[in-house]
Amino acid sequence: MTDDDRALPFHLRGNYAPVFDELTETELTVSGQLPVELTGLYVRNGANPHTGTSPHWFAGDGMLHGVRLDAGKASWYRNRWVQTKQLAEPRARQIGSDGSVDRTVGVNNTHVVRHAGKILTLVESSFPCEMSPELDTIGVYDFDGHLDTAMTAHPKICPTTGEMHFFGYGFFPPYLTYHRVSAGGDLVQSEVIDVAGPTMIHDFSITEHHVLFMDLPVVFDLDLAMKGGMPYRWDDDYEARIGVMARGGSGGDVQWFAIDPCYVFHPMNSFERTSPSGATSIVFDTARYPDLWRADSAKFNNDATLHRWTLDLTKGTVSEEPLDDRLIEFPRVNDDLVGLTNRYGYAVANRPVADGPPRSELVKYDLETGHSTAHDFGTTQIPGEAVFVPADAETVRDTAREDAGWLMGFIYDKPTDTSSLVVLDASDIAADPVASVTLPRRVPFGFHGSWMPD
Ligand SMILES: [Fe+2]
C-alpha cells in the first residue's frame, strides 16, 4: 500500500477499490471438481464507482460479477456495470430542486435476485434494474408502472407460494410501504405501514403466514443529508420495534413488539412455532449490532453477533437471547427455507487474533443442537457472502439432510491479489473446497449474490 492509498477511505483501498474494465473470459482454470449438479449462474452485486471515487461504500455504482457453470464445467466469467441513469449521468439526482423524487435514479449495487423469470439488480433507494442472463442491462423495472416507492435490496421469495414480498422506505411519508408480488410477477398489494419516523430499514423477513418489519433507531438526519454523506445516525430517543403483519393483511393490523435498542442489516431467517395449546410464536434470528453510527455516520462498526428474538403472538411478548459471540455478517439460509424452519444457517465471521490480522471464517450454525463448525480461511484469504445451493431440492426440508449441498462465493487472496469462486461441501464445511474457479481478475469486496439454476 502506498502513502497515497493510506489517505483514501477504506472503501476505495485494497480489494475494496473499484476495477475499471468489463471482462468476458471463457478459458477458466478449475481446481478440484465442480459438482455436475451445478448448472446455472452465480452472480454477485457490489459497489464499483465508475469515476473511481464515492463518498461512502454504499454509494458506488453497481457492478455484477458472474460465473456460469455447466454440469461440472466453468463456462465463463463476466463483470458488467449496471447501466443505470446515474452511471450515464453522474450528476443525475433522485430528489429534484422542486422536491420531486425520481426513483429511476439509483446505483443498483446491493443485491441481484431472480423472480418470475426476471433478473433484478436492487438498491434500497430506487427502482430495480432488469438484467439479462449475460449481465447486460435491460432497463429500469417498476412492475409495469405499479411500484410507487423504492424497493429494498432484500425482497423475500416464498419457497412455498412463489410470491415475492418486499418493502420500500424513504425520507418522506409514507416512510414504509409493504408490497406483494404474485408468483407470476404482478404487483398485487401495497400497504402503508405506520411508523414513527424515517429510519434506515435495510432488510426484513417473512414466515409462512407473516411478514416482519424492523423499525430500529437509525434515523434520517437532514443535516447529515445536506453534507452529502450517509444521512442516517443513531437516535437514543427512537423506540426499537419489530412489527408482525399477516401476509396479505392490512397495514393497520401490524402487531408491534418493543425490543432492546440495536441495529440489524441482515436477518438470517424467521419461522413460526405452534405450541400444543395452539399459541403461535415467531423465531427471528439476525446479525445484531448493539448500536450503529452513534457518533460518526461514516464509521463502520464490526460487532454484529447472531441473536434470536422469540415473539409470542398470543401474549404479545418478546424474549431475546444471544446465540453466539462470533462477529458475523452476511447470514444466509437455504433459499428454499426462507420463512420456514431452518436447522442450519451460514455466515461470514471475523475472528480477532491478538497481535495479528483477524482470521476469516465461514461459519455453519446448527440451530437445533446449538453447535457450530467453520471453514477457516486463515489470515490472507477473505470470503464474501456464501450462498447455499441444494444438491436436491426435494430433500431440503428434511432436517437430517438439510445441509446436503454446497456453499458458493467469491474469495479474495491477499498475497496474490486474485479472486476465485469457491465451492464448499455444506455438509462438511471444514474440509478443503470441493472446487475453486480461478477468476481472471480480482473481484472487489461487494454485497449480495444469488445462485440462479437453469
Ligand atoms: Fe444487505
Short mmCIF file of C-alpha atoms and ligand atoms in Angstrom, two decimals:
data_model
loop_
_atom_site.label_atom_id
_atom_site.label_comp_id
_atom_site.label_asym_id
_atom_site.label_seq_id
_atom_site.Cartn_x
_atom_site.Cartn_y
_atom_site.Cartn_z
CA MET A 1 0.00 0.00 0.00
CA THR A 2 1.37 3.43 -0.90
CA ASP A 3 1.10 6.56 1.25
CA ASP A 4 -1.43 7.86 -1.28
CA ASP A 5 -3.56 4.76 -0.72
CA ARG A 6 -3.48 5.23 3.05
CA ALA A 7 -5.06 8.66 2.63
CA LEU A 8 -8.08 7.09 0.96
CA PRO A 9 -11.15 5.93 2.88
CA PHE A 10 -11.32 2.17 3.39
CA HIS A 11 -13.88 1.61 0.63
CA LEU A 12 -11.51 2.89 -2.06
CA ARG A 13 -8.41 0.97 -0.88
CA GLY A 14 -7.09 -2.56 -1.30
CA ASN A 15 -9.71 -5.01 -2.53
CA TYR A 16 -12.50 -2.50 -1.86
CA ALA A 17 -11.07 -0.37 -4.69
CA PRO A 18 -13.04 -0.49 -7.95
CA VAL A 19 -11.96 -2.20 -11.16
CA PHE A 20 -12.29 -0.31 -14.40
CA ASP A 21 -12.78 -2.81 -17.19
CA GLU A 22 -15.53 -5.23 -18.14
CA LEU A 23 -14.14 -8.67 -18.98
CA THR A 24 -15.52 -11.79 -20.62
CA GLU A 25 -13.37 -14.86 -20.06
CA THR A 26 -14.26 -18.34 -21.27
CA GLU A 27 -10.96 -20.11 -20.50
CA LEU A 28 -11.17 -20.61 -16.75
CA THR A 29 -8.95 -22.78 -14.60
CA VAL A 30 -10.75 -25.04 -12.14
CA SER A 31 -9.03 -26.87 -9.31
CA GLY A 32 -10.91 -29.80 -7.78
CA GLN A 33 -14.13 -30.95 -9.42
CA LEU A 34 -17.18 -28.74 -9.87
CA PRO A 35 -20.29 -30.79 -8.97
CA VAL A 36 -22.08 -31.93 -12.13
CA GLU A 37 -25.39 -30.97 -10.49
CA LEU A 38 -24.47 -27.30 -10.80
CA THR A 39 -25.80 -25.74 -13.99
CA GLY A 40 -26.66 -22.08 -13.79
CA LEU A 41 -25.30 -18.67 -12.91
CA TYR A 42 -23.68 -17.45 -9.71
CA VAL A 43 -23.85 -13.67 -9.73
CA ARG A 44 -23.00 -11.09 -7.11
CA ASN A 45 -23.51 -7.35 -6.93
CA GLY A 46 -21.29 -4.70 -5.33
CA ALA A 47 -20.28 -1.06 -5.34
CA ASN A 48 -17.75 -0.17 -8.03
CA PRO A 49 -17.65 3.61 -8.54
CA HIS A 50 -17.25 4.39 -12.22
CA THR A 51 -15.36 7.60 -11.51
CA GLY A 52 -13.04 5.81 -9.07
CA THR A 53 -14.44 7.61 -6.08
CA SER A 54 -17.62 7.74 -4.00
CA PRO A 55 -18.49 9.37 -0.68
CA HIS A 56 -19.45 6.09 1.02
CA TRP A 57 -19.03 2.35 0.44
CA PHE A 58 -22.79 2.11 -0.16
CA ALA A 59 -22.78 4.85 -2.83
CA GLY A 60 -20.68 3.30 -5.63
CA ASP A 61 -22.18 2.28 -8.98
CA GLY A 62 -23.38 -1.32 -9.09
CA MET A 63 -21.25 -3.91 -10.83
CA LEU A 64 -22.14 -7.57 -11.31
CA HIS A 65 -19.58 -10.35 -11.32
CA GLY A 66 -20.94 -13.64 -12.65
CA VAL A 67 -19.68 -17.16 -13.26
CA ARG A 68 -21.65 -19.51 -15.48
CA LEU A 69 -21.40 -23.22 -14.57
CA ASP A 70 -22.50 -26.06 -16.83
CA ALA A 71 -22.58 -29.57 -15.34
CA GLY A 72 -19.04 -29.66 -13.98
CA LYS A 73 -17.56 -27.00 -16.24
CA ALA A 74 -16.99 -23.28 -15.68
CA SER A 75 -18.16 -21.74 -18.95
CA TRP A 76 -17.50 -18.08 -18.39
CA TYR A 77 -16.76 -15.17 -16.08
CA ARG A 78 -18.20 -11.76 -16.84
CA ASN A 79 -18.26 -8.48 -14.96
CA ARG A 80 -20.59 -5.68 -16.01
CA TRP A 81 -21.65 -2.36 -14.59
CA VAL A 82 -25.37 -1.96 -14.14
CA GLN A 83 -26.08 0.69 -16.78
CA THR A 84 -28.14 2.99 -14.60
CA LYS A 85 -29.20 6.54 -15.32
CA GLN A 86 -26.76 7.59 -12.59
CA LEU A 87 -23.88 5.83 -14.36
CA ALA A 88 -24.66 7.61 -17.62
CA GLU A 89 -25.32 10.93 -15.92
CA PRO A 90 -23.29 11.16 -12.68
CA ARG A 91 -24.97 14.48 -11.94
CA ALA A 92 -28.43 12.91 -12.00
CA ARG A 93 -30.14 13.44 -8.65
CA GLN A 94 -33.05 11.45 -7.28
CA ILE A 95 -34.56 14.43 -5.48
CA GLY A 96 -35.19 17.43 -7.71
CA SER A 97 -34.94 21.07 -6.66
CA ASP A 98 -38.75 21.15 -6.56
CA GLY A 99 -38.81 18.22 -4.09
CA SER A 100 -39.88 15.65 -6.70
CA VAL A 101 -38.44 12.15 -6.41
CA ASP A 102 -37.15 10.22 -9.44
CA ARG A 103 -36.73 6.57 -8.41
CA THR A 104 -35.25 5.66 -11.78
CA VAL A 105 -32.05 7.24 -10.42
CA GLY A 106 -30.01 4.84 -8.30
CA VAL A 107 -26.77 2.88 -8.14
CA ASN A 108 -28.42 -0.61 -8.06
CA ASN A 109 -25.38 -2.04 -6.29
CA THR A 110 -26.65 -4.15 -3.40
CA HIS A 111 -28.24 -7.41 -4.49
CA VAL A 112 -29.28 -9.37 -7.55
CA VAL A 113 -32.24 -11.75 -7.46
CA ARG A 114 -34.41 -13.60 -9.93
CA HIS A 115 -38.18 -13.66 -9.69
CA ALA A 116 -40.82 -14.57 -12.29
CA GLY A 117 -38.07 -15.02 -14.85
CA LYS A 118 -36.60 -11.55 -14.39
CA ILE A 119 -33.10 -10.88 -13.03
CA LEU A 120 -33.25 -7.69 -10.96
CA THR A 121 -30.43 -5.61 -9.51
CA LEU A 122 -31.53 -3.76 -6.41
CA VAL A 123 -30.66 -0.83 -4.19
CA GLU A 124 -32.92 0.33 -1.39
CA SER A 125 -33.25 3.94 -2.62
CA SER A 126 -34.63 3.19 -6.06
CA PHE A 127 -36.48 1.04 -8.57
CA PRO A 128 -34.95 -2.29 -9.68
CA CYS A 129 -32.99 -2.61 -12.89
CA GLU A 130 -33.56 -5.68 -15.05
CA MET A 131 -30.54 -7.59 -16.41
CA SER A 132 -30.03 -10.32 -18.98
CA PRO A 133 -28.54 -13.73 -18.05
CA GLU A 134 -25.34 -12.46 -19.73
CA LEU A 135 -25.38 -9.49 -17.30
CA ASP A 136 -26.33 -6.87 -19.87
CA THR A 137 -28.67 -4.14 -18.67
CA ILE A 138 -32.23 -4.27 -19.98
CA GLY A 139 -33.51 -1.24 -18.07
CA VAL A 140 -35.35 0.15 -15.07
CA TYR A 141 -38.15 -2.13 -13.90
CA ASP A 142 -41.12 -0.74 -11.94
CA PHE A 143 -43.62 -3.63 -12.18
CA ASP A 144 -45.34 -2.10 -15.20
CA GLY A 145 -45.72 1.24 -13.50
CA HIS A 146 -47.35 -0.14 -10.34
CA LEU A 147 -44.42 0.41 -7.96
CA ASP A 148 -44.52 3.89 -6.45
CA THR A 149 -41.88 3.59 -3.72
CA ALA A 150 -38.28 2.47 -3.60
CA MET A 151 -37.66 -1.28 -3.33
CA THR A 152 -35.49 -2.87 -0.67
CA ALA A 153 -32.49 -4.83 -1.93
CA HIS A 154 -33.70 -7.72 0.24
CA PRO A 155 -37.06 -8.98 -1.04
CA LYS A 156 -38.11 -12.40 0.24
CA ILE A 157 -39.37 -15.00 -2.19
CA CYS A 158 -41.66 -17.51 -0.51
CA PRO A 159 -40.45 -21.01 -1.41
CA THR A 160 -43.99 -22.38 -0.99
CA THR A 161 -46.12 -19.88 -2.93
CA GLY A 162 -43.50 -18.28 -5.20
CA GLU A 163 -44.72 -14.84 -4.12
CA MET A 164 -42.19 -12.08 -3.61
CA HIS A 165 -42.64 -9.90 -0.53
CA PHE A 166 -40.76 -6.66 -0.09
CA PHE A 167 -40.99 -3.11 1.18
CA GLY A 168 -39.85 0.36 0.29
CA TYR A 169 -38.79 3.06 2.70
CA GLY A 170 -37.94 6.70 2.27
CA PHE A 171 -37.21 10.09 3.82
CA PHE A 172 -40.72 11.40 3.18
CA PRO A 173 -44.12 9.97 4.20
CA PRO A 174 -45.17 7.29 3.78
CA TYR A 175 -41.94 6.20 5.44
CA LEU A 176 -42.59 2.48 4.98
CA THR A 177 -44.71 0.60 2.43
CA TYR A 178 -45.14 -3.15 2.08
CA HIS A 179 -45.57 -4.78 -1.35
CA ARG A 180 -46.53 -8.26 -2.50
CA VAL A 181 -45.83 -9.63 -5.97
CA SER A 182 -47.55 -12.75 -7.30
CA ALA A 183 -45.53 -15.76 -8.44
CA GLY A 184 -46.21 -14.58 -11.98
CA GLY A 185 -44.59 -11.20 -11.31
CA ASP A 186 -47.62 -8.91 -10.84
CA LEU A 187 -47.57 -6.35 -8.04
CA VAL A 188 -50.83 -7.26 -6.33
CA GLN A 189 -50.73 -5.46 -2.98
CA SER A 190 -49.20 -2.31 -1.49
CA GLU A 191 -49.83 -1.32 2.13
CA VAL A 192 -48.60 1.72 4.01
CA ILE A 193 -47.11 0.67 7.37
CA ASP A 194 -47.39 3.25 10.12
CA VAL A 195 -44.04 4.05 11.79
CA ALA A 196 -42.95 6.96 13.96
CA GLY A 197 -40.42 8.44 11.57
CA PRO A 198 -37.96 7.89 8.72
CA THR A 199 -35.39 5.24 9.64
CA MET A 200 -32.95 3.15 7.64
CA ILE A 201 -34.59 -0.23 7.01
CA HIS A 202 -32.22 -2.43 5.08
CA ASP A 203 -33.89 -5.83 5.17
CA PHE A 204 -36.91 -7.66 6.56
CA SER A 205 -38.16 -11.19 6.96
CA ILE A 206 -41.10 -13.49 6.32
CA THR A 207 -42.63 -16.59 7.86
CA GLU A 208 -45.21 -18.96 6.45
CA HIS A 209 -48.10 -16.63 7.37
CA HIS A 210 -46.47 -13.31 8.32
CA VAL A 211 -44.05 -10.59 7.33
CA LEU A 212 -41.71 -8.89 9.83
CA PHE A 213 -40.58 -5.25 9.81
CA MET A 214 -37.65 -3.83 11.76
CA ASP A 215 -38.28 -0.28 12.97
CA LEU A 216 -34.90 0.48 14.57
CA PRO A 217 -33.24 3.63 15.94
CA VAL A 218 -31.04 4.63 12.97
CA VAL A 219 -32.88 7.74 11.80
CA PHE A 220 -32.74 10.09 8.84
CA ASP A 221 -30.89 13.33 9.63
CA LEU A 222 -31.38 16.26 7.27
CA ASP A 223 -28.16 17.97 8.43
CA LEU A 224 -26.15 14.88 7.50
CA ALA A 225 -28.00 14.69 4.19
CA MET A 226 -27.04 18.30 3.41
CA LYS A 227 -23.38 17.39 3.93
CA GLY A 228 -23.69 14.73 1.21
CA GLY A 229 -22.69 11.67 3.24
CA MET A 230 -24.74 8.81 4.70
CA PRO A 231 -27.82 10.66 6.01
CA TYR A 232 -28.58 8.35 8.96
CA ARG A 233 -27.45 8.25 12.58
CA TRP A 234 -28.27 6.52 15.84
CA ASP A 235 -31.05 8.09 17.94
CA ASP A 236 -31.38 7.10 21.62
CA ASP A 237 -34.91 8.53 21.65
CA TYR A 238 -36.32 6.37 18.85
CA GLU A 239 -38.00 3.20 20.11
CA ALA A 240 -36.73 -0.10 18.63
CA ARG A 241 -39.58 -2.35 17.49
CA ILE A 242 -40.35 -5.40 15.41
CA GLY A 243 -43.66 -5.38 13.57
CA VAL A 244 -45.55 -8.53 12.57
CA MET A 245 -48.24 -8.41 9.91
CA ALA A 246 -50.24 -11.25 8.43
CA ARG A 247 -49.33 -11.86 4.81
CA GLY A 248 -51.92 -10.16 2.70
CA GLY A 249 -53.10 -8.27 5.80
CA SER A 250 -53.76 -4.59 6.16
CA GLY A 251 -51.14 -2.01 7.13
CA GLY A 252 -53.28 -1.06 10.12
CA ASP A 253 -53.02 -4.56 11.59
CA VAL A 254 -49.35 -4.73 12.50
CA GLN A 255 -48.56 -6.17 15.93
CA TRP A 256 -45.56 -4.31 17.34
CA PHE A 257 -43.03 -5.68 19.83
CA ALA A 258 -40.67 -3.31 21.68
CA ILE A 259 -37.11 -4.68 21.84
CA ASP A 260 -33.79 -3.61 23.32
CA PRO A 261 -32.18 -0.91 21.12
CA CYS A 262 -29.96 -2.34 18.36
CA TYR A 263 -29.48 -2.33 14.62
CA VAL A 264 -29.82 -5.16 12.10
CA PHE A 265 -28.79 -5.04 8.49
CA HIS A 266 -29.48 -8.73 7.83
CA PRO A 267 -31.74 -11.37 9.28
CA MET A 268 -30.71 -14.97 8.93
CA ASN A 269 -34.28 -16.29 8.85
CA SER A 270 -37.58 -16.38 10.72
CA PHE A 271 -40.19 -19.08 11.15
CA GLU A 272 -43.32 -19.95 13.11
CA ARG A 273 -43.71 -22.30 16.03
CA THR A 274 -47.05 -23.53 17.28
CA SER A 275 -47.32 -24.81 20.85
CA PRO A 276 -49.50 -27.81 21.76
CA SER A 277 -52.10 -25.32 23.03
CA GLY A 278 -52.22 -23.70 19.61
CA ALA A 279 -50.34 -20.49 20.53
CA THR A 280 -48.12 -19.15 17.75
CA SER A 281 -44.71 -17.63 18.21
CA ILE A 282 -42.17 -16.46 15.69
CA VAL A 283 -38.46 -17.22 15.97
CA PHE A 284 -36.38 -14.47 14.37
CA ASP A 285 -32.59 -14.84 14.05
CA THR A 286 -30.43 -11.91 12.89
CA ALA A 287 -26.91 -10.49 12.83
CA ARG A 288 -27.49 -7.84 15.51
CA TYR A 289 -25.35 -4.75 16.21
CA PRO A 290 -25.54 -3.28 19.76
CA ASP A 291 -25.76 0.11 18.04
CA LEU A 292 -24.78 1.71 14.75
CA TRP A 293 -23.40 5.09 13.64
CA ARG A 294 -23.82 6.57 17.09
CA ALA A 295 -21.27 9.34 16.75
CA ASP A 296 -19.94 9.26 13.21
CA SER A 297 -22.18 8.08 10.41
CA ALA A 298 -19.21 7.23 8.19
CA LYS A 299 -17.64 4.79 10.66
CA PHE A 300 -18.39 1.11 10.33
CA ASN A 301 -18.99 -0.99 13.39
CA ASN A 302 -17.95 -4.59 13.01
CA ASP A 303 -19.60 -6.13 16.00
CA ALA A 304 -22.75 -7.94 14.90
CA THR A 305 -23.49 -11.28 16.52
CA LEU A 306 -26.13 -13.93 15.97
CA HIS A 307 -29.18 -13.04 18.07
CA ARG A 308 -32.61 -14.59 18.49
CA TRP A 309 -35.93 -12.94 19.20
CA THR A 310 -38.92 -15.10 20.03
CA LEU A 311 -42.18 -13.20 19.51
CA ASP A 312 -45.23 -14.64 21.24
CA LEU A 313 -48.11 -13.52 19.04
CA THR A 314 -50.72 -14.69 21.53
CA LYS A 315 -49.35 -12.94 24.61
CA GLY A 316 -47.76 -10.04 22.71
CA THR A 317 -44.43 -10.60 24.47
CA VAL A 318 -40.89 -10.95 23.17
CA SER A 319 -37.81 -12.64 24.58
CA GLU A 320 -34.31 -12.23 23.23
CA GLU A 321 -31.08 -14.16 23.55
CA PRO A 322 -27.62 -14.10 22.02
CA LEU A 323 -26.87 -17.34 20.17
CA ASP A 324 -23.12 -16.87 19.69
CA ASP A 325 -20.32 -14.40 20.37
CA ARG A 326 -18.61 -14.62 16.97
CA LEU A 327 -18.58 -11.40 14.93
CA ILE A 328 -20.61 -12.20 11.83
CA GLU A 329 -22.28 -10.71 8.78
CA PHE A 330 -23.94 -11.89 5.58
CA PRO A 331 -26.08 -14.55 7.28
CA ARG A 332 -27.91 -16.84 4.84
CA VAL A 333 -30.00 -19.96 4.83
CA ASN A 334 -31.02 -22.23 2.03
CA ASP A 335 -33.29 -20.02 -0.09
CA ASP A 336 -35.79 -22.91 -0.19
CA LEU A 337 -36.26 -22.49 3.57
CA VAL A 338 -36.81 -18.73 3.73
CA GLY A 339 -39.67 -18.23 6.19
CA LEU A 340 -39.69 -21.92 7.13
CA THR A 341 -37.98 -23.75 9.97
CA ASN A 342 -34.26 -23.94 9.27
CA ARG A 343 -31.85 -26.12 11.14
CA TYR A 344 -28.74 -24.62 9.57
CA GLY A 345 -27.57 -21.09 8.90
CA TYR A 346 -24.34 -19.75 7.43
CA ALA A 347 -22.42 -16.52 7.94
CA VAL A 348 -19.06 -14.87 7.32
CA ALA A 349 -17.12 -14.45 10.57
CA ASN A 350 -14.14 -12.38 11.61
CA ARG A 351 -12.13 -13.84 14.46
CA PRO A 352 -9.85 -11.25 16.11
CA VAL A 353 -6.35 -12.55 16.83
CA ALA A 354 -4.03 -10.95 19.38
CA ASP A 355 -1.14 -9.14 17.65
CA GLY A 356 -2.20 -10.01 14.13
CA PRO A 357 -4.80 -9.74 11.42
CA PRO A 358 -8.17 -11.39 12.08
CA ARG A 359 -8.90 -14.86 10.75
CA SER A 360 -11.74 -15.17 8.29
CA GLU A 361 -14.22 -17.98 8.64
CA LEU A 362 -17.37 -19.21 7.05
CA VAL A 363 -19.49 -20.47 9.94
CA LYS A 364 -22.21 -23.08 9.81
CA TYR A 365 -24.66 -22.89 12.68
CA ASP A 366 -26.67 -25.92 13.71
CA LEU A 367 -29.57 -24.18 15.45
CA GLU A 368 -31.07 -27.47 16.56
CA THR A 369 -28.07 -28.60 18.60
CA GLY A 370 -26.53 -25.17 19.24
CA HIS A 371 -23.22 -26.30 17.78
CA SER A 372 -21.29 -24.60 15.03
CA THR A 373 -18.47 -25.55 12.70
CA ALA A 374 -16.42 -23.39 10.36
CA HIS A 375 -14.23 -23.26 7.31
CA ASP A 376 -11.09 -21.40 8.33
CA PHE A 377 -9.76 -19.21 5.50
CA GLY A 378 -6.85 -18.03 7.65
CA THR A 379 -5.49 -14.51 7.68
CA THR A 380 -4.77 -13.99 3.97
CA GLN A 381 -7.94 -15.23 2.28
CA ILE A 382 -11.12 -13.25 2.75
CA PRO A 383 -14.51 -14.70 1.83
CA GLY A 384 -17.61 -12.74 0.88
CA GLU A 385 -21.20 -13.84 1.39
CA ALA A 386 -21.77 -17.53 0.69
CA VAL A 387 -24.92 -18.80 -0.98
CA PHE A 388 -26.30 -22.26 -0.20
CA VAL A 389 -27.07 -24.43 -3.24
CA PRO A 390 -29.09 -27.57 -2.51
CA ALA A 391 -27.95 -30.83 -4.03
CA ASP A 392 -31.56 -31.94 -4.31
CA ALA A 393 -34.47 -29.52 -3.90
CA GLU A 394 -36.66 -32.40 -2.70
CA THR A 395 -34.64 -33.13 0.45
CA VAL A 396 -34.02 -29.66 1.86
CA ARG A 397 -36.97 -29.76 4.25
CA ASP A 398 -35.68 -32.97 5.77
CA THR A 399 -33.66 -31.63 8.71
CA ALA A 400 -31.42 -34.69 8.63
CA ARG A 401 -30.39 -33.76 5.09
CA GLU A 402 -30.97 -30.01 5.05
CA ASP A 403 -27.25 -29.36 4.53
CA ALA A 404 -26.90 -31.66 1.51
CA GLY A 405 -25.49 -29.17 -0.95
CA TRP A 406 -22.78 -26.58 -1.41
CA LEU A 407 -21.77 -23.14 -0.28
CA MET A 408 -20.64 -20.87 -3.06
CA GLY A 409 -19.00 -17.46 -3.03
CA PHE A 410 -16.05 -15.30 -4.03
CA ILE A 411 -12.78 -15.45 -2.10
CA TYR A 412 -10.07 -12.78 -2.27
CA ASP A 413 -6.47 -13.95 -1.86
CA LYS A 414 -4.46 -11.07 -0.47
CA PRO A 415 -0.88 -12.18 -1.28
CA THR A 416 -1.64 -12.78 -4.97
CA ASP A 417 -4.28 -10.04 -5.30
CA THR A 418 -6.56 -12.53 -7.06
CA SER A 419 -10.07 -13.85 -6.59
CA SER A 420 -11.76 -17.19 -7.09
CA LEU A 421 -15.20 -18.72 -6.92
CA VAL A 422 -15.02 -21.34 -4.18
CA VAL A 423 -17.44 -24.25 -3.69
CA LEU A 424 -17.54 -25.92 -0.26
CA ASP A 425 -19.41 -29.06 0.77
CA ALA A 426 -22.01 -27.65 3.16
CA SER A 427 -22.30 -30.96 5.00
CA ASP A 428 -18.53 -30.91 5.71
CA ILE A 429 -17.73 -27.23 5.77
CA ALA A 430 -14.30 -27.51 7.39
CA ALA A 431 -12.97 -29.74 4.59
CA ASP A 432 -10.91 -28.45 1.67
CA PRO A 433 -13.03 -26.84 -1.05
CA VAL A 434 -14.74 -29.18 -3.49
CA ALA A 435 -13.72 -26.88 -6.32
CA SER A 436 -12.28 -23.47 -6.96
CA VAL A 437 -12.57 -21.45 -10.18
CA THR A 438 -9.68 -19.04 -10.66
CA LEU A 439 -11.01 -15.74 -11.96
CA PRO A 440 -9.14 -13.59 -14.48
CA ARG A 441 -9.12 -10.62 -12.14
CA ARG A 442 -9.66 -9.66 -8.53
CA VAL A 443 -13.31 -9.21 -7.61
CA PRO A 444 -13.69 -6.24 -5.25
CA PHE A 445 -15.44 -6.93 -1.95
CA GLY A 446 -19.14 -6.49 -2.56
CA PHE A 447 -22.53 -7.19 -1.12
CA HIS A 448 -25.03 -9.90 -2.06
CA GLY A 449 -25.49 -12.53 -4.73
CA SER A 450 -27.63 -15.43 -5.86
CA TRP A 451 -27.32 -18.82 -7.47
CA MET A 452 -29.74 -18.99 -10.41
CA PRO A 453 -30.08 -22.57 -11.60
CA ASP A 454 -31.27 -23.24 -15.15
FE FE B 1 -27.69 -6.19 2.53
#
